[in-house]
Coordinates of C-alpha atoms and ligand atoms in Angstrom, one line a residue:
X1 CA 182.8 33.6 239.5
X2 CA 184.3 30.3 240.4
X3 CA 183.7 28.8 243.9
X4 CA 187.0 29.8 246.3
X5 CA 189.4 26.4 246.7
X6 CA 191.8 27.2 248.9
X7 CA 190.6 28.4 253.0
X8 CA 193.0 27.2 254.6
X9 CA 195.6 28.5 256.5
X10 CA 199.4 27.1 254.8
X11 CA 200.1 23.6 256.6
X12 CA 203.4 24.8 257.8
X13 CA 201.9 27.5 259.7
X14 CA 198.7 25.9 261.2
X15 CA 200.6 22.7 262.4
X16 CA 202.4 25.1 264.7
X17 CA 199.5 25.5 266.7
X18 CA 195.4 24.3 267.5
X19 CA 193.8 27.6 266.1
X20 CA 191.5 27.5 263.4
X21 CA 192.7 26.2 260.0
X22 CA 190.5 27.9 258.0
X23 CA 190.9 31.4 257.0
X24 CA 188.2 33.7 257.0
X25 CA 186.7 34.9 253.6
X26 CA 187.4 38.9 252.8
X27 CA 183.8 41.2 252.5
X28 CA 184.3 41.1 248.8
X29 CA 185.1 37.2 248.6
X30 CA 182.1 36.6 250.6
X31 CA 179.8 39.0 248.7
X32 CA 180.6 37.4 245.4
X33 CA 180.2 34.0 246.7
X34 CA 177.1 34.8 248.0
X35 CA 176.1 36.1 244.6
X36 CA 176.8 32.7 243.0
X37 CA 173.8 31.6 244.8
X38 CA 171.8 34.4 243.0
X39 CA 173.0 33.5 239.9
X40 CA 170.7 30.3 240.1
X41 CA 167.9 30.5 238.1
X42 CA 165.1 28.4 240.2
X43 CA 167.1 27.4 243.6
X44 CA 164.9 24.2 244.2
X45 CA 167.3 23.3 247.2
X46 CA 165.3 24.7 249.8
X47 CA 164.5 22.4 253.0
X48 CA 166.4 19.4 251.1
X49 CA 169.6 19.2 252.3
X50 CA 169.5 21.2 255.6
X51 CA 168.0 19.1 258.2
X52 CA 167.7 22.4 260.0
X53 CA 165.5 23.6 256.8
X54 CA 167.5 26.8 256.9
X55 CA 166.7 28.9 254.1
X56 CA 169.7 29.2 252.3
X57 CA 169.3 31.4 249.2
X58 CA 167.3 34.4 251.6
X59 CA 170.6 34.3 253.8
X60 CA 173.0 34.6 250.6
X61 CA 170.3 37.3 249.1
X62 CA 170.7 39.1 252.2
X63 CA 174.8 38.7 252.5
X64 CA 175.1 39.7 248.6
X65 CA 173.0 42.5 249.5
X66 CA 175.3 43.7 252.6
X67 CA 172.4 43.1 255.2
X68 CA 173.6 41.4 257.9
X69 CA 171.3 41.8 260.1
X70 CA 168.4 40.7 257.8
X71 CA 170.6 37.3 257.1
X72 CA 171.3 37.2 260.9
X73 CA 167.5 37.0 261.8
X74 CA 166.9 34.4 258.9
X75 CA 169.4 32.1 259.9
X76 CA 168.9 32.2 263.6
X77 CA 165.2 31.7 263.1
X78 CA 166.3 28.0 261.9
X79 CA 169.0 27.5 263.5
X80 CA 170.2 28.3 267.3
X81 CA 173.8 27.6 267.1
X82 CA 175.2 28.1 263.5
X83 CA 179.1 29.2 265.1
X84 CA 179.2 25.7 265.6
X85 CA 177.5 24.4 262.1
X86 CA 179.4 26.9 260.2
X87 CA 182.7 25.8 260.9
X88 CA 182.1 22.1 261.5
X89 CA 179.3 20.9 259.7
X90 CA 179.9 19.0 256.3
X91 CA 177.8 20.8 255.1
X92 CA 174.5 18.4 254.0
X93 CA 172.9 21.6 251.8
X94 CA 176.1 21.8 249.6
X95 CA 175.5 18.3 248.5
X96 CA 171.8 19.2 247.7
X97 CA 172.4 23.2 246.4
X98 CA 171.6 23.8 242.8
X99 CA 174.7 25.0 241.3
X100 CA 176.3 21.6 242.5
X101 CA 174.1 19.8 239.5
X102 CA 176.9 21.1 236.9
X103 CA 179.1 22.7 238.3
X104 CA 180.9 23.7 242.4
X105 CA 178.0 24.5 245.2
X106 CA 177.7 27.2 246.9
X107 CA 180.0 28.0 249.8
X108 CA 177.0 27.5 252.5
X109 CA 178.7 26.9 255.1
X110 CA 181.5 29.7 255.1
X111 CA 178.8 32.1 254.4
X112 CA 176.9 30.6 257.2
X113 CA 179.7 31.3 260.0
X114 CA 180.3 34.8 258.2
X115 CA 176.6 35.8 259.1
X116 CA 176.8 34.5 262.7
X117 CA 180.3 36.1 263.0
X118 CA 179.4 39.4 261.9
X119 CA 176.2 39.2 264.5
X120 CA 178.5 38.4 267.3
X121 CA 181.0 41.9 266.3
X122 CA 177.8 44.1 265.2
X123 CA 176.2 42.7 268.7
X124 CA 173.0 41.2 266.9
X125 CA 173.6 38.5 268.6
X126 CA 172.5 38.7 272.0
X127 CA 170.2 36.2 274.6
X128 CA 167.7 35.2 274.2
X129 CA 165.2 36.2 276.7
X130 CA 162.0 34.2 277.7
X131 CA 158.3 35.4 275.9
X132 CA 156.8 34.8 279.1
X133 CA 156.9 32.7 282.4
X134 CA 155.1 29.6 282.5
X135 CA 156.4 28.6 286.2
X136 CA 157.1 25.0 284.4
X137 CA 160.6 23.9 285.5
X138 CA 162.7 21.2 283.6
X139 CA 165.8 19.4 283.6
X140 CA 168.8 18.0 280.8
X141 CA 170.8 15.7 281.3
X142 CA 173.6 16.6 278.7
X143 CA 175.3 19.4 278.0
X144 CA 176.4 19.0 274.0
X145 CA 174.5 20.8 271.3
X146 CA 171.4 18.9 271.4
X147 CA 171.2 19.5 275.4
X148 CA 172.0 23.4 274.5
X149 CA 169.4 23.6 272.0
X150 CA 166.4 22.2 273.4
X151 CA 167.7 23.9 276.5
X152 CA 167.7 27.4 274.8
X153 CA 164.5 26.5 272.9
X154 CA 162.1 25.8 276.0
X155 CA 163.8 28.9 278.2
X156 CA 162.6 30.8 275.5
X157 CA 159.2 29.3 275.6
X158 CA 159.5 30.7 279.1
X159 CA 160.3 27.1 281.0
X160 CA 163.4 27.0 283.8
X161 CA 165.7 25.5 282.7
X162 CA 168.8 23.6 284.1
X163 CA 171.2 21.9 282.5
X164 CA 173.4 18.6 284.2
X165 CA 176.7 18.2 282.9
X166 CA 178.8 15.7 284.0
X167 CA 182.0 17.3 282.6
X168 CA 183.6 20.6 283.9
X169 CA 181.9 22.9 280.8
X170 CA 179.2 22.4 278.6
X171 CA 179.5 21.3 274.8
X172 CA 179.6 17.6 274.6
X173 CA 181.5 16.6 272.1
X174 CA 181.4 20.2 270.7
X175 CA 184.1 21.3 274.0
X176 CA 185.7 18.2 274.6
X177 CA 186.0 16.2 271.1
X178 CA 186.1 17.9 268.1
X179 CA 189.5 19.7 268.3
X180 CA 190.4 23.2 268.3
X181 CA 191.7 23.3 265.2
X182 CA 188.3 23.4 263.9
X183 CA 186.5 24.8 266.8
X184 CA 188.0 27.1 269.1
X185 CA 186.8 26.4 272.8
X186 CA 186.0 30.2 273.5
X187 CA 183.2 29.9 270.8
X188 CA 181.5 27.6 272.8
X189 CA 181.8 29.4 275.9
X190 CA 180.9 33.0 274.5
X191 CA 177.1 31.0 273.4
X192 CA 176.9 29.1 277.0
X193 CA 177.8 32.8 278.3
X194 CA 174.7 34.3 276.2
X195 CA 172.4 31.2 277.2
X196 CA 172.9 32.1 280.9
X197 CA 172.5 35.6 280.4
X198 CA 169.3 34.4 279.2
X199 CA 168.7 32.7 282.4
X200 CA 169.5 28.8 281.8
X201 CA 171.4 27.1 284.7
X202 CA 174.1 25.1 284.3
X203 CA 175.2 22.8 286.7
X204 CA 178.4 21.4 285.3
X205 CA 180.9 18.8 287.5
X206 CA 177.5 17.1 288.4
X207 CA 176.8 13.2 286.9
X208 CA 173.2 12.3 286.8
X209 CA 173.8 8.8 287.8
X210 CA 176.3 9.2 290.1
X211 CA 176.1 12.8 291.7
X212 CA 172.6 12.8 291.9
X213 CA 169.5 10.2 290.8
X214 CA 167.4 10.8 287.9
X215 CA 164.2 9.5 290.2
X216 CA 165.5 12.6 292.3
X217 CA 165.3 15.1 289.1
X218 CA 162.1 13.9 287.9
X219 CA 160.6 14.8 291.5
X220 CA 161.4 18.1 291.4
X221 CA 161.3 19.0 287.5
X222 CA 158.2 19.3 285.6
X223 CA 159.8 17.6 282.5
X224 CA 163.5 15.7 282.1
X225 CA 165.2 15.9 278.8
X226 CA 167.8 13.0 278.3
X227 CA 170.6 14.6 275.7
X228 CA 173.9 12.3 277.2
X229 CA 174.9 11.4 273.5
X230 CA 176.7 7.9 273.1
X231 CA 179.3 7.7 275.5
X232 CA 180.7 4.4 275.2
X233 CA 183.1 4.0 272.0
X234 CA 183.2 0.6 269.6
X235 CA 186.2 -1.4 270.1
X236 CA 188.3 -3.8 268.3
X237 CA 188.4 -6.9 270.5
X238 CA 191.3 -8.6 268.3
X239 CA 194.1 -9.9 270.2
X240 CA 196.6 -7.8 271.7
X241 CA 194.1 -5.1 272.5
X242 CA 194.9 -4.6 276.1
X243 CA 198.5 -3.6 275.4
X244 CA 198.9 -0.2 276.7
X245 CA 199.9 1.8 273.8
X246 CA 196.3 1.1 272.2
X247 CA 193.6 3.6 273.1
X248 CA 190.1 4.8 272.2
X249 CA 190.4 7.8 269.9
X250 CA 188.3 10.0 272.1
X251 CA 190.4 9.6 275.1
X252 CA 193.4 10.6 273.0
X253 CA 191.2 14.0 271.9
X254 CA 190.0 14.7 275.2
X255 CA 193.7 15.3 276.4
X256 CA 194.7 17.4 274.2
X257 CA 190.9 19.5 274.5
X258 CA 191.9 19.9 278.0
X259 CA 195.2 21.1 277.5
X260 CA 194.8 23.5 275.1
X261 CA 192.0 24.9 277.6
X262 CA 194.4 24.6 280.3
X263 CA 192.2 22.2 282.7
X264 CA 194.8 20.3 282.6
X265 CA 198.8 20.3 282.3
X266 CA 199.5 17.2 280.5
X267 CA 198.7 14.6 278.0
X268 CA 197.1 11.7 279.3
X269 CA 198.3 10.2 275.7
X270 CA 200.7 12.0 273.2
X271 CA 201.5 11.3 269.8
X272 CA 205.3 13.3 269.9
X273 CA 208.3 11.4 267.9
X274 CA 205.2 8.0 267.7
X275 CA 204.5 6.6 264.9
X276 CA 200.9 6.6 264.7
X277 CA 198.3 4.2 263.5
X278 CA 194.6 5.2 263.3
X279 CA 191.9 2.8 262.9
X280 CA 188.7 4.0 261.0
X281 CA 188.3 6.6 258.8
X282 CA 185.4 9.1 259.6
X283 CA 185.3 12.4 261.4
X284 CA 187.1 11.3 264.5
X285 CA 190.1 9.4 263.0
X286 CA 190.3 12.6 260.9
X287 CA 190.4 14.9 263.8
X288 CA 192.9 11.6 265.8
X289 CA 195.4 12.4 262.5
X290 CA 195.6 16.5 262.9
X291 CA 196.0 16.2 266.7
X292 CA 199.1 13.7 266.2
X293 CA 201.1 15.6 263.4
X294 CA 200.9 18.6 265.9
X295 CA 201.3 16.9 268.9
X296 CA 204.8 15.8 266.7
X297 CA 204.3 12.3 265.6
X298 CA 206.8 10.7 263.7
X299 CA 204.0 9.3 260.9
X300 CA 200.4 8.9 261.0
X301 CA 198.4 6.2 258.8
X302 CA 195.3 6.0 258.7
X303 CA 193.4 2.3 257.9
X304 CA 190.3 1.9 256.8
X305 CA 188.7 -1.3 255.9
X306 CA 185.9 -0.1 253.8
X307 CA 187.0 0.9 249.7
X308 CA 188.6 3.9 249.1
X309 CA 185.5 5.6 247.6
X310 CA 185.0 7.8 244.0
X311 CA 186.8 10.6 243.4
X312 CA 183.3 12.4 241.7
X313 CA 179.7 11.8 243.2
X314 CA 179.0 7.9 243.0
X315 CA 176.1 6.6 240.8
X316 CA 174.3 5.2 244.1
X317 CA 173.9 8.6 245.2
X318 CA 172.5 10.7 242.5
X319 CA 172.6 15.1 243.4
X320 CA 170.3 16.2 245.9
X321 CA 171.6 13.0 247.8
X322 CA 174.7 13.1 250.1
X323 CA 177.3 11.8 248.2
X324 CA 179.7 8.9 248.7
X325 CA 182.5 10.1 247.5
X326 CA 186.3 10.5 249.0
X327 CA 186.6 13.1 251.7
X328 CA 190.0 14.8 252.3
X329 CA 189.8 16.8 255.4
X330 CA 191.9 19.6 256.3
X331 CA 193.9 16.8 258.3
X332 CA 194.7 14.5 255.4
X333 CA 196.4 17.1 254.0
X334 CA 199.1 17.3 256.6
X335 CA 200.9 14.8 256.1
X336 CA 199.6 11.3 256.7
X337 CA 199.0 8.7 254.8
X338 CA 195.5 6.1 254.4
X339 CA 195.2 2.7 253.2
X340 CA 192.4 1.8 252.5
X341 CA 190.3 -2.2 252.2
X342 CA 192.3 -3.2 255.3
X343 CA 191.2 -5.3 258.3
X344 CA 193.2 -5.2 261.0
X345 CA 193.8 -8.7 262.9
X346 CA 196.0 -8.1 265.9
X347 CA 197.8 -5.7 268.0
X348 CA 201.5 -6.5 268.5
X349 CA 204.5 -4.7 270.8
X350 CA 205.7 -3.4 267.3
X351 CA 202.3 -2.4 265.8
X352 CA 199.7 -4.0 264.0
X353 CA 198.9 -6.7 261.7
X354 CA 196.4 -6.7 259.1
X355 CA 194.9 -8.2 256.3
X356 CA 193.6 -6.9 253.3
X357 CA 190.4 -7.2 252.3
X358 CA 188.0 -7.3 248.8
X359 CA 184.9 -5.7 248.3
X360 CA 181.8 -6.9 246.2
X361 CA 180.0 -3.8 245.2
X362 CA 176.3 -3.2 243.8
X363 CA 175.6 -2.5 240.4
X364 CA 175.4 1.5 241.2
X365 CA 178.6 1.1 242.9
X366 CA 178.0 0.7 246.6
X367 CA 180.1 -1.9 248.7
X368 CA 178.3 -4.6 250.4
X369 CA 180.6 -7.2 251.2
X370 CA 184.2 -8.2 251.6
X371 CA 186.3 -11.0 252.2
X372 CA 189.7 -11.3 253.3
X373 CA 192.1 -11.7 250.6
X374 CA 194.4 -15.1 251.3
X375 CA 198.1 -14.8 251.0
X376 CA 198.0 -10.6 251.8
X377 CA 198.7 -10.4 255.4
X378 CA 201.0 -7.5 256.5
X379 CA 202.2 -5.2 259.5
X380 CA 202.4 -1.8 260.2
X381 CA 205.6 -0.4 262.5
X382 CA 203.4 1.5 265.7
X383 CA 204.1 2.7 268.8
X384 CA 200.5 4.4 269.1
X385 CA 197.0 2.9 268.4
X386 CA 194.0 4.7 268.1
X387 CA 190.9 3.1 268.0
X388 CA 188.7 5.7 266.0
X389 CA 185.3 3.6 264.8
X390 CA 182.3 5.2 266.0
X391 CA 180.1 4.5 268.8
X392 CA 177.7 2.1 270.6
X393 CA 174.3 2.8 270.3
X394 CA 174.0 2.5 274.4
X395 CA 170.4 3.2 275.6
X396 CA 169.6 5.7 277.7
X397 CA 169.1 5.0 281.3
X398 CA 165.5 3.3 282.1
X399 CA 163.3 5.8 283.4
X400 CA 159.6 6.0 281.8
X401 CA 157.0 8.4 281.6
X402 CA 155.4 11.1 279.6
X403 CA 157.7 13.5 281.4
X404 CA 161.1 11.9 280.2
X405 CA 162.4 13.2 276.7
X406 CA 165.1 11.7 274.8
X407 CA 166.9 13.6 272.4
X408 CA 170.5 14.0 269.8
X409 CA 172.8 11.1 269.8
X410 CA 171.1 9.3 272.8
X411 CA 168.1 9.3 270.8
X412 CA 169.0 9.1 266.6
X413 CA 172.6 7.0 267.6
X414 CA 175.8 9.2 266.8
X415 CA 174.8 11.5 264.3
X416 CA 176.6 15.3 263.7
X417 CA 176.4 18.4 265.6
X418 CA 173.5 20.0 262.5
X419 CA 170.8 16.4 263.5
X420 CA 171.4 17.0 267.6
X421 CA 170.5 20.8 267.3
X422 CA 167.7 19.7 264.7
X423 CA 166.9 17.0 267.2
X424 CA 167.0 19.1 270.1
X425 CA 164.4 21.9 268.9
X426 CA 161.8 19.0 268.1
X427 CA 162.3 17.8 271.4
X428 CA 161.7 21.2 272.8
X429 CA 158.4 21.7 270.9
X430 CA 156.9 18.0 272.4
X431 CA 158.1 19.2 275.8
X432 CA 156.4 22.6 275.5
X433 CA 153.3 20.4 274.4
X434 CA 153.2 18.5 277.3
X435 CA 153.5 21.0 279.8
X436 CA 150.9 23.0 278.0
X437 CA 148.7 20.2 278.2
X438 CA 149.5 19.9 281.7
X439 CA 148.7 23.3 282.9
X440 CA 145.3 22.9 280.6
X441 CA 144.6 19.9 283.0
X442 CA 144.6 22.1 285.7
Ligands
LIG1 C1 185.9 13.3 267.6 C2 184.6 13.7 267.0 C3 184.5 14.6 266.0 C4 183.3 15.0 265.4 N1 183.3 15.8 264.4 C5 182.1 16.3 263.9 C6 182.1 17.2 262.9 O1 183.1 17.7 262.4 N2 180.9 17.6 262.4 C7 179.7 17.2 262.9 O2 178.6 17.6 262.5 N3 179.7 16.2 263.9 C8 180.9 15.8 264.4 N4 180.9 14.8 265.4 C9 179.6 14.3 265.9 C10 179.0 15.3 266.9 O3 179.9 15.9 267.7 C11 177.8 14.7 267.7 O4 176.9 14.1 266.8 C12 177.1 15.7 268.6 O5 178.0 16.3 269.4 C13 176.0 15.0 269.4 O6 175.4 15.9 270.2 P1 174.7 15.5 271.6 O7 174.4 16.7 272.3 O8 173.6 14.5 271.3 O9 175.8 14.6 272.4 P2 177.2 15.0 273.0 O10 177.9 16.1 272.2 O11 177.9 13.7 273.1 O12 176.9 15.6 274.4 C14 176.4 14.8 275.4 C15 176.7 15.4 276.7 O13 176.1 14.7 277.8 C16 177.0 14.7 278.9 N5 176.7 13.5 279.7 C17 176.7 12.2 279.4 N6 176.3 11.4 280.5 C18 175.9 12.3 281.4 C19 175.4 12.1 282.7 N7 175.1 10.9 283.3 N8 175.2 13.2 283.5 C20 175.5 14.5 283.0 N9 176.0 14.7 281.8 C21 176.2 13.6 281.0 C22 178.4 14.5 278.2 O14 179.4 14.8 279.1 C23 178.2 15.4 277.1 O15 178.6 16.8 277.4 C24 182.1 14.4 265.9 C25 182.1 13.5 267.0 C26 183.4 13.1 267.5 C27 183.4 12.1 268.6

């Protein structure tokens, strides 16, 4: 049994609206991937690539073996929110799973969001309730998945919890970034439903900052829990960056969040009949390209000034290591184009002008360093720019004490959705620690 290609829904279909592209598995396609993972001899993967240390080969026993429930409680017991890791997570253990030394991985992931899907029908899924009441109260800043997990981690411990989000629902980047296309919106609402059904407050519409102090929060919580992420995008500070048709990338996928959720009517920025240029190449230019082809763009391209990397795992990442290698998202495969060693020099009415760009690389293959190649200037015909190249590692506001907590992106710098919930459950346990230690005191 082969490893299943093709889960997505057909492009023509899928760019008619912002559902989900990919399909779900059948029972009998997911029971026989899952037994690809019992046809490893010795499954040496565990706690590798996960850095949730989920463990991976019980869950597929258990799914090959038609026990949800048993798979459910595994995977839960490692990871609080895997609706949102199974459907946008790239996946880290794949790179590191066993059957990827010769031949395709397991599917982890898909298996992964079948398990937490089939607790949410069967009802396995339900709150989780507090052990116990510890009287302890705290507070965090930050709604996204690391604010959610440490947030559903210490109300179990038996702590009240609020959480402060500045933005009208909580998710972070999970509600308001990453499109719907890959996440639908009511999946993050159905687990903030089952976190206050577990008793966690949310106070949403309320900037810590701005609506009310931290010094304010610290006086009447036990414990604060800074989980804001890394709010402030990196710009390109060439010239011609303040003409209007150039934006930040997250502005541009906020819009369309909030209109397919209906809190608001129109696009503060639309792609339709543009021809679109996206500048950088990870996750969120990804997600900038799929939002423009169905917003109606004329043409997307996508420039990237780093190499276009290896088809097949590089040298300078030998299996379990994540891979560089080229990544074709769901996106990509809608239509637009990438170019790729390009370094963009200056914003213009009609578009932009670039350069490109030569790479020296290390002997396993890794680029270091590039220089601009003379004589190869171009332009590129755009009536949209989005600016899609990570964030600022901004640091999180000054407040000290051994009651303040940092945690996710404000803490690790941006990061994905698996490292804030990992992030946010060790934060949790060294909160818990120091409210134990101060009711000892007592
Ligand atoms: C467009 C995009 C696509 C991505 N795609 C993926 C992907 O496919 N897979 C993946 O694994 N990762 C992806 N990531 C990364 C991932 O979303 C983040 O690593 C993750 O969300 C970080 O979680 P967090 O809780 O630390 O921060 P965030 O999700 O940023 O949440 C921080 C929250 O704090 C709130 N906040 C900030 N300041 C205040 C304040 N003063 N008062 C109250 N609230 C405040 C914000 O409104 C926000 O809700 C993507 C990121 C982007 C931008």
């Amino acid at each position: 049994m082969m490893r299943i290609k093709e889960i997505y829904r057909p492009v023509s279909s899928r760019l008619q609206d912002y559902s989900e592209v990919e399909r779900n598995l059948t029972a009998s396609e997911l029971n026989s991937q899952a037994k690809r993972c019992q046809d490893c001899g010795i499954p040496f993967c565990h706690g590798r690539g996960c850095p949730l240390e989920n463990v991976i080969p019980e869950i597929n026993a258990a799914v090959a073996a038609g026990e949800w429930k048993l798979a459910w409680d595994i995977l839960s017991s490692t990871n609080d929110f895997p609706e949102f890791t199974g459907r946008v997570c790239p996946a880290l253990c794949e790179a590191s799973c066993t059957q990827g030394i010769n031949t395709d991985p397991v599917m982890i992931r898909q298996l992964e969001k079948a398990v937490v899907e089939t607790a949410f029908e069967q009802g396995f899924a339900q709150p989780l309730m507090p052990l116990c009441d510890t009287g302890f109260r705290v507070a965090v800043v930050g709604g996204g998945p690391a604010g959610m997990a440490v947030a559903q981690r210490l109300n179990r411990m038996g702590h009240k919890v609020t959480v402060f989000e500045k933005n009208a629902e909580a998710g972070g980047l999970l509600r308001y970034g990453i499109p719907d296309f890959k996440l639908e919106k009511q999946i993050v609402r159905r687990r903030v439903d089952l976190m206050k059904r577990a008793g966690i407050r949310f106070e949403c519409n309320t900037e810590v900052g701005k609506d009310i102090t931290l010094e304010y929060l610290r006086k009447r919580y036990d414990a604060l829990v800074i989980a804001i992420g890394t709010p402030q995008p990196r710009d390109l500070n060439i010239p011609g960056r303040e003409l209007p048709h150039v934006h930040f990338a997250l502005d541009f996928l906020c819009g369309q969040n909030r209109v397919v959720s209906g809190e608001q009517t129109e696009l503060p920025i639309s792609a339709a009949g543009k021809r679109v240029v996206v500048i950088g190449g990870g996750d969120t230019g990804s997600d900038c390209v799929g939002t423009s082809l169905r917003q109606g763009a004329k043409a997307v391209v996508q420039l990237e000034i780093m190499p276009q990397p290896p088809e097949n795992r590089s040298g300078s990442t030998p299996w379990p290591d994540w891979p560089y290698l080229l990544r074709t998202s769901s996106s990509h495969k809608e239509g637009a184009s990438r170019l790729w060693c390009v370094g963009s020099k200056r914003f213009t009415e009609t578009g932009v002008d670039y350069v490109k760009v030569e790479w020296e690389f290390t002997p396993n293959g890794k680029p270091v360093k590039f220089k601009e190649i003379p004589g190869s200037e171009g332009h590129i015909d755009a009536d949209l720019v989005l600016l899609a190249m990570g964030f600022v590692n901004t640091p999180p506001p000054e407040v000290r004490g051994e009651d303040v907590f940092v945690c996710g992106d404000a803490a690790t710098g941006q990061s994905l959705v698996v490292r804030a919930i990992t992030d946010g459950r060790r934060v949790a346990e060294r909160v818990n620690e120091y409210l134990i230690s101060r009711s000892n005191d007592k």
